[in-house]
């Protein structure tokens, strides 16, 4: 069973940048689609970005051109580079992996989840 551990969250002023990471163990990392989701209290978790096993990336409209998802198969680590951050990006960010090589932004595609890392953007 996959074990996922996020790191890199924190607080930043609006317009700033952060990179969050997710380390995997016990998983054939390179074979599967990976994703980032976020959630604020009282709201449903929303998909932010996904990256297929072949490197194809997809983004929510709200983060396009500001966020970049990537993966390092040699390190079994996925990343989310976040630029031009806005207060509305404040949320708990979760990494996740699918059991499929290709996926979309919906939670139904994902099977294992990290515990989350908090990102707070101040205006």
Coordinates of C-alpha atoms in Angstrom, one line a residue:
X1 CA 0.0 0.0 0.0
X2 CA 1.3 3.5 -0.9
X3 CA 2.4 5.8 1.8
X4 CA 2.4 9.5 0.9
X5 CA 4.0 12.4 2.9
X6 CA 3.6 16.0 2.0
X7 CA 5.9 18.8 2.9
X8 CA 6.7 22.4 2.0
X9 CA 3.5 24.2 3.0
X10 CA 3.5 27.4 4.9
X11 CA 2.5 31.0 4.9
X12 CA 3.3 33.6 2.2
X13 CA 2.1 37.0 1.1
X14 CA -0.1 37.4 -1.9
X15 CA 2.0 37.4 -5.1
X16 CA 4.6 35.0 -3.5
X17 CA 5.6 31.5 -4.3
X18 CA 5.7 28.1 -2.6
X19 CA 6.6 24.6 -3.6
X20 CA 4.9 21.6 -1.9
X21 CA 6.3 18.1 -2.3
X22 CA 5.0 14.6 -1.7
X23 CA 7.2 11.7 -1.1
X24 CA 6.1 8.1 -1.8
X25 CA 7.0 4.8 -0.4
X26 CA 5.7 1.3 -1.0
X27 CA 4.4 2.2 -4.5
X28 CA 5.4 1.7 -8.1
X29 CA 5.4 5.5 -8.5
X30 CA 6.3 5.8 -12.2
X31 CA 3.4 3.8 -13.4
X32 CA 0.5 5.9 -12.1
X33 CA -1.2 9.2 -12.5
X34 CA -0.6 11.6 -9.6
X35 CA -2.6 14.6 -8.4
X36 CA -2.9 17.6 -6.1
X37 CA -6.1 18.5 -4.4
X38 CA -7.0 21.2 -1.9
X39 CA -9.8 21.8 0.6
X40 CA -10.9 24.7 2.8
X41 CA -13.1 24.1 5.9
X42 CA -16.8 23.8 4.9
X43 CA -16.1 23.2 1.3
X44 CA -15.6 20.1 -0.9
X45 CA -12.1 19.0 -1.8
X46 CA -11.2 20.3 -5.3
X47 CA -8.8 19.0 -7.9
X48 CA -5.9 21.4 -8.6
X49 CA -3.6 19.5 -11.0
X50 CA -2.9 16.0 -12.3
X51 CA 0.1 14.5 -14.1
X52 CA -0.2 11.2 -16.0
X53 CA 2.5 8.5 -16.1
X54 CA 3.6 9.9 -19.5
X55 CA 4.0 13.4 -18.0
X56 CA 0.8 15.0 -19.4
X57 CA -0.4 17.6 -17.0
X58 CA -3.9 19.0 -16.4
X59 CA -4.9 22.0 -14.3
X60 CA -8.0 23.5 -12.8
X61 CA -8.9 26.8 -14.5
X62 CA -8.3 28.7 -11.3
X63 CA -4.6 27.8 -11.2
X64 CA -3.7 27.6 -14.9
X65 CA -0.5 29.6 -15.7
X66 CA 0.3 30.0 -12.0
X67 CA 0.8 26.4 -10.8
X68 CA 3.0 23.7 -12.2
X69 CA 2.8 20.0 -11.3
X70 CA 5.8 17.8 -11.9
X71 CA 7.2 14.4 -10.9
X72 CA 10.6 12.9 -10.3
X73 CA 10.3 9.2 -10.9
X74 CA 13.8 8.5 -9.7
X75 CA 13.0 10.1 -6.3
X76 CA 9.4 8.9 -6.1
X77 CA 8.4 12.5 -5.4
X78 CA 5.8 14.8 -6.9
X79 CA 5.8 18.6 -6.7
X80 CA 3.5 21.5 -7.0
X81 CA 5.1 24.8 -7.8
X82 CA 2.8 27.7 -6.9
X83 CA 3.4 31.2 -8.2
X84 CA 1.5 34.4 -8.0
X85 CA -0.4 33.1 -5.0
X86 CA -3.7 34.6 -4.1
X87 CA -5.5 34.6 -0.7
X88 CA -8.1 32.3 -2.3
X89 CA -5.4 29.7 -2.8
X90 CA -5.4 29.3 1.0
X91 CA -6.2 25.6 1.8
X92 CA -5.0 22.3 2.9
X93 CA -3.2 20.7 0.0
X94 CA -3.3 16.9 -0.5
X95 CA -1.3 14.7 -2.8
X96 CA -2.9 11.6 -4.2
X97 CA -2.1 8.7 -6.5
X98 CA -4.3 6.8 -8.9
X99 CA -4.2 3.1 -9.7
X100 CA -4.4 4.2 -13.3
X101 CA -1.7 5.6 -15.6
X102 CA -4.0 8.3 -16.8
X103 CA -6.6 10.3 -14.9
X104 CA -8.6 13.5 -14.6
X105 CA -9.2 16.0 -11.8
X106 CA -12.0 14.1 -10.0
X107 CA -11.4 12.3 -6.7
X108 CA -12.9 9.2 -8.2
X109 CA -9.7 8.5 -10.1
X110 CA -7.6 8.5 -6.9
X111 CA -7.0 5.7 -4.4
X112 CA -4.3 6.8 -1.9
X113 CA -4.0 10.1 -0.2
X114 CA -1.5 12.1 1.9
X115 CA -2.3 13.7 5.2
X116 CA -2.2 17.3 3.8
X117 CA 0.0 20.3 4.2
X118 CA -1.4 23.8 4.9
X119 CA -0.8 26.7 2.6
X120 CA -1.9 30.2 3.8
X121 CA -1.7 33.2 1.6
X122 CA -2.1 36.6 3.2
X123 CA -3.4 39.7 1.4

